[in-house]
mmCIF file of C-alpha atoms in Angstrom:
data_model
loop_
_atom_site.group_PDB
_atom_site.id
_atom_site.type_symbol
_atom_site.label_atom_id
_atom_site.label_comp_id
_atom_site.label_asym_id
_atom_site.label_seq_id
_atom_site.Cartn_x
_atom_site.Cartn_y
_atom_site.Cartn_z
ATOM 1 C CA MET A 1 0.000 0.000 0.000
ATOM 2 C CA SER A 2 2.642 2.521 -0.992
ATOM 3 C CA LEU A 3 1.704 6.105 -1.765
ATOM 4 C CA SER A 4 0.756 6.779 -5.375
ATOM 5 C CA ALA A 5 1.514 10.112 -7.030
ATOM 6 C CA LYS A 6 -2.153 11.029 -6.559
ATOM 7 C CA ASP A 7 -2.038 10.134 -2.844
ATOM 8 C CA LYS A 8 1.009 12.380 -2.355
ATOM 9 C CA GLU A 9 -0.718 15.250 -4.182
ATOM 10 C CA THR A 10 -3.866 14.804 -2.088
ATOM 11 C CA VAL A 11 -1.898 14.748 1.176
ATOM 12 C CA LYS A 12 0.167 17.817 0.256
ATOM 13 C CA ALA A 13 -2.875 19.823 -0.868
ATOM 14 C CA PHE A 14 -4.905 18.951 2.225
ATOM 15 C CA TRP A 15 -2.010 19.570 4.618
ATOM 16 C CA ALA A 16 -1.393 22.982 3.044
ATOM 17 C CA LYS A 17 -5.056 23.825 3.775
ATOM 18 C CA VAL A 18 -4.955 22.725 7.405
ATOM 19 C CA SER A 19 -1.445 23.605 8.568
ATOM 20 C CA GLY A 20 -2.642 27.004 9.793
ATOM 21 C CA ARG A 21 -4.269 25.124 12.681
ATOM 22 C CA ALA A 22 -1.320 22.795 13.194
ATOM 23 C CA GLY A 23 -0.983 23.570 16.906
ATOM 24 C CA ASP A 24 -4.640 22.802 17.623
ATOM 25 C CA ILE A 25 -4.534 19.633 15.524
ATOM 26 C CA GLY A 26 -1.510 18.262 17.391
ATOM 27 C CA SER A 27 -2.780 19.211 20.814
ATOM 28 C CA ASP A 28 -6.251 17.754 20.241
ATOM 29 C CA ALA A 29 -4.854 14.533 18.721
ATOM 30 C CA VAL A 30 -2.544 13.911 21.688
ATOM 31 C CA ALA A 31 -5.354 14.774 24.131
ATOM 32 C CA ARG A 32 -7.710 12.321 22.450
ATOM 33 C CA MET A 33 -5.043 9.610 22.345
ATOM 34 C CA LEU A 34 -4.477 9.922 26.120
ATOM 35 C CA THR A 35 -8.223 10.037 26.870
ATOM 36 C CA VAL A 36 -9.508 7.369 24.493
ATOM 37 C CA TYR A 37 -6.546 4.970 24.927
ATOM 38 C CA PRO A 38 -5.436 5.443 28.552
ATOM 39 C CA GLN A 39 -2.688 2.833 28.131
ATOM 40 C CA THR A 40 -0.746 5.494 26.174
ATOM 41 C CA LYS A 41 -0.415 7.516 29.394
ATOM 42 C CA THR A 42 2.286 5.056 30.471
ATOM 43 C CA TYR A 43 4.756 6.916 28.263
ATOM 44 C CA PHE A 44 4.097 10.275 29.893
ATOM 45 C CA SER A 45 4.291 9.665 33.638
ATOM 46 C CA HIS A 46 6.898 12.434 33.807
ATOM 47 C CA TRP A 47 4.274 15.046 32.829
ATOM 48 C CA LYS A 48 2.598 17.026 35.596
ATOM 49 C CA ASP A 49 -0.693 17.279 33.764
ATOM 50 C CA LEU A 50 -2.070 14.916 31.118
ATOM 51 C CA SER A 51 -5.440 16.572 30.709
ATOM 52 C CA PRO A 52 -6.651 17.958 27.352
ATOM 53 C CA GLY A 53 -5.349 21.486 26.794
ATOM 54 C CA SER A 54 -2.587 21.239 29.414
ATOM 55 C CA ALA A 55 0.815 22.748 28.683
ATOM 56 C CA PRO A 56 2.678 19.425 28.209
ATOM 57 C CA VAL A 57 -0.111 18.116 25.928
ATOM 58 C CA ARG A 58 -0.069 21.278 23.813
ATOM 59 C CA LYS A 59 3.729 21.261 23.617
ATOM 60 C CA HIS A 60 3.917 17.617 22.620
ATOM 61 C CA GLY A 61 1.112 18.050 20.110
ATOM 62 C CA GLY A 62 3.115 20.857 18.537
ATOM 63 C CA ILE A 63 6.223 18.670 18.286
ATOM 64 C CA VAL A 64 4.298 15.776 16.739
ATOM 65 C CA VAL A 65 2.524 17.895 14.153
ATOM 66 C CA ALA A 66 5.717 19.739 13.201
ATOM 67 C CA SER A 67 7.281 16.344 12.438
ATOM 68 C CA ILE A 68 4.256 15.411 10.326
ATOM 69 C CA THR A 69 4.540 18.672 8.374
ATOM 70 C CA ASP A 70 8.215 17.910 7.815
ATOM 71 C CA ALA A 71 7.304 14.414 6.623
ATOM 72 C CA VAL A 72 4.734 15.854 4.194
ATOM 73 C CA ASN A 73 7.465 18.033 2.708
ATOM 74 C CA LYS A 74 9.757 15.021 2.370
ATOM 75 C CA ILE A 75 7.033 12.641 1.290
ATOM 76 C CA ASP A 76 9.186 11.079 -1.404
ATOM 77 C CA ASP A 77 11.675 9.739 1.125
ATOM 78 C CA LEU A 78 9.935 9.021 4.396
ATOM 79 C CA ALA A 79 12.411 6.355 5.559
ATOM 80 C CA GLY A 80 15.376 8.645 4.976
ATOM 81 C CA SER A 81 13.879 11.755 6.490
ATOM 82 C CA LEU A 82 12.581 9.911 9.575
ATOM 83 C CA LEU A 83 15.783 7.986 10.303
ATOM 84 C CA THR A 84 16.791 10.016 13.364
ATOM 85 C CA LEU A 85 13.264 10.080 14.752
ATOM 86 C CA SER A 86 13.043 6.332 14.250
ATOM 87 C CA GLU A 87 16.261 5.830 16.214
ATOM 88 C CA LEU A 88 14.916 8.053 18.973
ATOM 89 C CA HIS A 89 11.645 6.105 19.243
ATOM 90 C CA ALA A 90 13.380 2.734 18.954
ATOM 91 C CA PHE A 91 16.341 3.133 21.280
ATOM 92 C CA THR A 92 15.565 5.977 23.647
ATOM 93 C CA LEU A 93 11.804 6.317 23.963
ATOM 94 C CA ARG A 94 11.100 2.649 23.198
ATOM 95 C CA VAL A 95 7.508 3.326 22.228
ATOM 96 C CA ASP A 96 5.661 0.175 21.204
ATOM 97 C CA PRO A 97 5.021 0.746 17.482
ATOM 98 C CA ALA A 98 1.378 -0.338 17.921
ATOM 99 C CA ASN A 99 0.838 3.105 19.396
ATOM 100 C CA PHE A 100 1.646 4.849 16.108
ATOM 101 C CA LYS A 101 -1.606 3.431 14.730
ATOM 102 C CA ILE A 102 -3.487 4.705 17.773
ATOM 103 C CA LEU A 103 -2.137 8.233 17.393
ATOM 104 C CA ALA A 104 -2.863 8.102 13.636
ATOM 105 C CA GLN A 105 -6.506 7.197 14.277
ATOM 106 C CA ASN A 106 -6.872 10.142 16.621
ATOM 107 C CA ILE A 107 -5.239 12.510 14.137
ATOM 108 C CA LEU A 108 -7.853 11.416 11.581
ATOM 109 C CA VAL A 109 -10.690 11.999 14.068
ATOM 110 C CA VAL A 110 -9.365 15.497 14.822
ATOM 111 C CA LEU A 111 -9.115 16.332 11.114
ATOM 112 C CA ALA A 112 -12.711 15.113 10.677
ATOM 113 C CA THR A 113 -13.967 17.346 13.498
ATOM 114 C CA MET A 114 -12.033 20.406 12.318
ATOM 115 C CA PHE A 115 -12.374 20.066 8.549
ATOM 116 C CA PRO A 116 -15.565 18.045 7.943
ATOM 117 C CA VAL A 117 -16.068 19.330 4.406
ATOM 118 C CA ASP A 118 -12.464 18.960 3.212
ATOM 119 C CA PHE A 119 -11.931 15.602 4.924
ATOM 120 C CA THR A 120 -13.677 13.679 2.156
ATOM 121 C CA PRO A 121 -13.427 9.875 1.912
ATOM 122 C CA GLU A 122 -10.731 10.351 -0.743
ATOM 123 C CA VAL A 123 -8.650 12.617 1.496
ATOM 124 C CA HIS A 124 -9.292 10.251 4.436
ATOM 125 C CA MET A 125 -7.901 7.334 2.448
ATOM 126 C CA ALA A 126 -4.780 9.216 1.328
ATOM 127 C CA LEU A 127 -4.111 10.475 4.860
ATOM 128 C CA ASP A 128 -4.680 6.994 6.310
ATOM 129 C CA LYS A 129 -2.116 5.582 3.857
ATOM 130 C CA PHE A 130 0.316 8.427 4.557
ATOM 131 C CA LEU A 131 0.132 8.029 8.344
ATOM 132 C CA ALA A 132 0.606 4.267 7.946
ATOM 133 C CA ALA A 133 3.671 4.897 5.762
ATOM 134 C CA LEU A 134 4.939 7.353 8.375
ATOM 135 C CA ALA A 135 4.457 4.732 11.090
ATOM 136 C CA ARG A 136 6.376 2.197 9.024
ATOM 137 C CA ALA A 137 9.253 4.645 8.538
ATOM 138 C CA LEU A 138 9.227 5.420 12.258
ATOM 139 C CA SER A 139 9.426 1.679 13.052
ATOM 140 C CA GLU A 140 12.352 1.171 10.671
ATOM 141 C CA LYS A 141 15.131 1.020 13.299
ATOM 142 C CA TYR A 142 13.320 -1.070 15.911
ATOM 143 C CA ARG A 143 14.846 -4.423 15.044
ATOM 144 C CA MET B 1 -20.812 -8.484 29.895
ATOM 145 C CA VAL B 2 -19.743 -4.883 29.424
ATOM 146 C CA LYS B 3 -20.603 -2.557 32.302
ATOM 147 C CA TRP B 4 -21.934 0.919 31.537
ATOM 148 C CA THR B 5 -22.051 3.939 33.830
ATOM 149 C CA GLU B 6 -24.966 6.375 33.695
ATOM 150 C CA LEU B 7 -22.702 8.913 32.000
ATOM 151 C CA GLU B 8 -21.730 6.396 29.316
ATOM 152 C CA ARG B 9 -25.359 5.446 28.643
ATOM 153 C CA SER B 10 -26.477 9.058 28.359
ATOM 154 C CA THR B 11 -23.471 10.007 26.191
ATOM 155 C CA VAL B 12 -24.098 7.191 23.712
ATOM 156 C CA LYS B 13 -27.810 8.094 23.509
ATOM 157 C CA ALA B 14 -27.045 11.814 23.141
ATOM 158 C CA ILE B 15 -24.668 11.143 20.249
ATOM 159 C CA TRP B 16 -27.108 8.728 18.595
ATOM 160 C CA GLU B 17 -29.975 11.219 18.829
ATOM 161 C CA LYS B 18 -27.985 13.641 16.682
ATOM 162 C CA ILE B 19 -27.542 11.073 13.916
ATOM 163 C CA ASP B 20 -30.000 10.968 11.013
ATOM 164 C CA ILE B 21 -29.711 7.361 9.787
ATOM 165 C CA ASP B 22 -30.864 8.250 6.274
ATOM 166 C CA GLU B 23 -28.269 10.998 5.945
ATOM 167 C CA VAL B 24 -25.306 9.410 7.690
ATOM 168 C CA GLY B 25 -25.781 5.724 6.768
ATOM 169 C CA PRO B 26 -24.914 6.238 3.091
ATOM 170 C CA GLN B 27 -21.920 8.439 4.025
ATOM 171 C CA ILE B 28 -20.510 5.801 6.352
ATOM 172 C CA TRP B 29 -20.887 2.989 3.869
ATOM 173 C CA ALA B 30 -19.301 4.956 1.029
ATOM 174 C CA ARG B 31 -16.418 5.872 3.344
ATOM 175 C CA VAL B 32 -15.708 2.222 4.242
ATOM 176 C CA LEU B 33 -15.646 1.143 0.591
ATOM 177 C CA ILE B 34 -13.429 4.075 -0.442
ATOM 178 C CA VAL B 35 -10.971 4.042 2.465
ATOM 179 C CA TYR B 36 -10.740 0.233 2.697
ATOM 180 C CA PRO B 37 -11.411 -0.917 -0.874
ATOM 181 C CA TRP B 38 -10.848 -4.605 -0.107
ATOM 182 C CA THR B 39 -14.224 -4.568 1.684
ATOM 183 C CA GLU B 40 -15.784 -4.399 -1.779
ATOM 184 C CA ARG B 41 -15.277 -8.152 -1.985
ATOM 185 C CA TYR B 42 -18.579 -8.659 -0.200
ATOM 186 C CA PHE B 43 -20.578 -6.487 -2.566
ATOM 187 C CA GLY B 44 -20.231 -8.056 -5.999
ATOM 188 C CA SER B 45 -23.949 -7.565 -6.565
ATOM 189 C CA PHE B 46 -23.808 -3.805 -5.980
ATOM 190 C CA GLY B 47 -22.833 -2.923 -9.524
ATOM 191 C CA ASP B 48 -20.324 -0.157 -10.260
ATOM 192 C CA LEU B 49 -17.897 0.334 -7.384
ATOM 193 C CA PHE B 50 -14.900 1.011 -9.611
ATOM 194 C CA THR B 51 -14.412 4.689 -8.888
ATOM 195 C CA ILE B 52 -14.947 6.958 -5.919
ATOM 196 C CA THR B 53 -17.636 8.837 -7.871
ATOM 197 C CA ALA B 54 -19.437 5.578 -8.653
ATOM 198 C CA ILE B 55 -19.381 4.532 -4.992
ATOM 199 C CA LEU B 56 -20.726 7.899 -3.865
ATOM 200 C CA LYS B 57 -23.591 7.689 -6.390
ATOM 201 C CA ASN B 58 -24.409 4.013 -5.892
ATOM 202 C CA ASP B 59 -27.960 3.475 -4.599
ATOM 203 C CA LYS B 60 -27.238 0.028 -3.216
ATOM 204 C CA VAL B 61 -24.346 1.416 -1.178
ATOM 205 C CA ALA B 62 -26.626 4.101 0.220
ATOM 206 C CA ALA B 63 -29.381 1.597 1.010
ATOM 207 C CA HIS B 64 -26.975 -0.751 2.750
ATOM 208 C CA GLY B 65 -25.628 2.069 4.892
ATOM 209 C CA LYS B 66 -29.151 2.665 6.196
ATOM 210 C CA VAL B 67 -29.633 -1.064 6.907
ATOM 211 C CA VAL B 68 -26.443 -1.180 8.953
ATOM 212 C CA LEU B 69 -27.273 1.923 10.981
ATOM 213 C CA LYS B 70 -30.753 0.585 11.729
ATOM 214 C CA ALA B 71 -29.011 -2.503 13.147
ATOM 215 C CA LEU B 72 -26.750 -0.240 15.235
ATOM 216 C CA ASP B 73 -29.882 1.325 16.692
ATOM 217 C CA LYS B 74 -30.583 -2.078 18.277
ATOM 218 C CA ALA B 75 -27.262 -1.865 20.133
ATOM 219 C CA VAL B 76 -28.031 1.633 21.434
ATOM 220 C CA ASN B 77 -31.276 0.278 22.871
ATOM 221 C CA ASN B 78 -29.810 -2.965 24.210
ATOM 222 C CA MET B 79 -26.478 -1.920 25.689
ATOM 223 C CA ASP B 80 -26.705 -4.523 28.457
ATOM 224 C CA ASN B 81 -27.501 -7.317 26.108
ATOM 225 C CA MET B 82 -25.401 -6.847 23.030
ATOM 226 C CA LYS B 83 -24.121 -10.387 22.565
ATOM 227 C CA ARG B 84 -27.627 -11.806 22.643
ATOM 228 C CA THR B 85 -29.015 -8.987 20.490
ATOM 229 C CA TYR B 86 -26.431 -9.649 17.778
ATOM 230 C CA ALA B 87 -26.117 -13.440 18.038
ATOM 231 C CA ASP B 88 -28.148 -14.089 14.889
ATOM 232 C CA LEU B 89 -26.490 -11.298 12.900
ATOM 233 C CA SER B 90 -23.071 -12.538 13.972
ATOM 234 C CA GLN B 91 -23.971 -16.062 12.888
ATOM 235 C CA LEU B 92 -25.202 -14.743 9.529
ATOM 236 C CA HIS B 93 -22.010 -12.764 8.889
ATOM 237 C CA PHE B 94 -19.856 -15.768 9.793
ATOM 238 C CA GLN B 95 -21.597 -18.725 8.196
ATOM 239 C CA LYS B 96 -23.503 -17.263 5.282
ATOM 240 C CA LEU B 97 -21.881 -13.952 4.344
ATOM 241 C CA GLU B 98 -18.353 -15.098 5.324
ATOM 242 C CA VAL B 99 -17.266 -11.626 6.381
ATOM 243 C CA ASP B 100 -13.815 -11.209 7.947
ATOM 244 C CA PRO B 101 -14.558 -9.842 11.435
ATOM 245 C CA ASP B 102 -11.684 -7.398 11.057
ATOM 246 C CA SER B 103 -14.064 -5.567 8.714
ATOM 247 C CA PHE B 104 -16.272 -4.748 11.721
ATOM 248 C CA ARG B 105 -13.359 -2.833 13.236
ATOM 249 C CA LEU B 106 -12.774 -0.940 9.984
ATOM 250 C CA LEU B 107 -16.481 -0.085 9.850
ATOM 251 C CA ALA B 108 -16.407 1.088 13.480
ATOM 252 C CA ASP B 109 -13.532 3.472 12.673
ATOM 253 C CA CYS B 110 -15.445 4.902 9.689
ATOM 254 C CA ILE B 111 -18.572 5.339 11.815
ATOM 255 C CA THR B 112 -16.545 7.315 14.368
ATOM 256 C CA ILE B 113 -14.968 9.501 11.697
ATOM 257 C CA THR B 114 -18.279 10.211 9.927
ATOM 258 C CA ILE B 115 -19.847 11.135 13.252
ATOM 259 C CA ALA B 116 -16.818 13.325 14.008
ATOM 260 C CA CYS B 117 -17.474 15.192 10.726
ATOM 261 C CA LYS B 118 -21.085 15.700 11.783
ATOM 262 C CA LEU B 119 -20.603 16.621 15.454
ATOM 263 C CA LYS B 120 -17.260 18.418 15.082
ATOM 264 C CA SER B 121 -15.921 19.701 18.424
ATOM 265 C CA ALA B 122 -19.111 18.510 20.157
ATOM 266 C CA LEU B 123 -17.433 15.096 19.971
ATOM 267 C CA SER B 124 -15.125 15.857 22.885
ATOM 268 C CA PRO B 125 -12.225 13.513 23.758
ATOM 269 C CA GLN B 126 -14.346 12.041 26.557
ATOM 270 C CA SER B 127 -17.357 11.501 24.278
ATOM 271 C CA GLN B 128 -15.093 9.899 21.705
ATOM 272 C CA ALA B 129 -13.740 7.525 24.371
ATOM 273 C CA ILE B 130 -17.272 6.520 25.402
ATOM 274 C CA TRP B 131 -18.508 6.192 21.806
ATOM 275 C CA GLN B 132 -15.542 3.991 20.869
ATOM 276 C CA LYS B 133 -16.086 1.805 23.955
ATOM 277 C CA PHE B 134 -19.665 1.345 22.741
ATOM 278 C CA LEU B 135 -18.630 0.565 19.152
ATOM 279 C CA TYR B 136 -15.974 -1.920 20.211
ATOM 280 C CA ALA B 137 -18.594 -3.698 22.336
ATOM 281 C CA VAL B 138 -20.713 -3.923 19.176
ATOM 282 C CA VAL B 139 -17.720 -5.258 17.194
ATOM 283 C CA ASP B 140 -17.178 -7.824 19.936
ATOM 284 C CA ALA B 141 -20.816 -8.899 19.862
ATOM 285 C CA MET B 142 -20.734 -9.173 16.056
ATOM 286 C CA SER B 143 -17.620 -11.366 16.316
ATOM 287 C CA SER B 144 -19.045 -13.563 19.079
ATOM 288 C CA GLN B 145 -20.406 -16.370 16.897
ATOM 289 C CA TYR B 146 -17.203 -16.799 14.902
ATOM 290 C CA ARG B 147 -15.978 -20.160 16.152
#
């Protein structure tokens, strides 16, 4: 299920439309991940406050979405551009890669709530494929 | 048996009340077929599903979406009894329709996303958590006769 030229175009066009609200997207996605899948909280026990809208949640959301924007801009070489991040997640953070899918699902839900008209089934499919490809690139260095 | 708090029951009902089956059913079904095209394998009799436009215009897709949401209504009204409520449907999907139960999970995700488009920020993180708990209980009940 690799990204076709059309998928890449769709992802780039949609992301250009929504990146003005990048901060909100990231923050809401992380908040939903922690609320809907409480097992993900186990990675953030060092945060003072895990509630939606809290400072650590907003900050982390910003970091995550900035990396996604970067990946969109380097969509032709996800494995290469995510090498360092993959090493970080594999060796330092040791996040179980199953969680990438969980965060991806919540990103899609956030995009649906914020951009219901633009988040057509076609865009949904391209984004779903892109986030899956991103997750694969992020898992690259695990073993 | 899944246990439901009063808050969970009222949240599920409140979300469901905002859903017009005739409007949202077709949207959900089109979304499943477009986002997860391998699910088309079960719908050989539906005619043209070859393009996104065809799927969006297909009357049988729209009709089936309404059928599925009407069945979901049963779950909303039988939250304490889902396995029994869906025993026959689960049996049908396993033995006769031969549907991979993983498809129920894909459908659940598309239902959540379509509802998210409709409710927007009214689908708070907490509501989403409750709604997904409900949907996964439905998926579980639909998978219960697969053995």
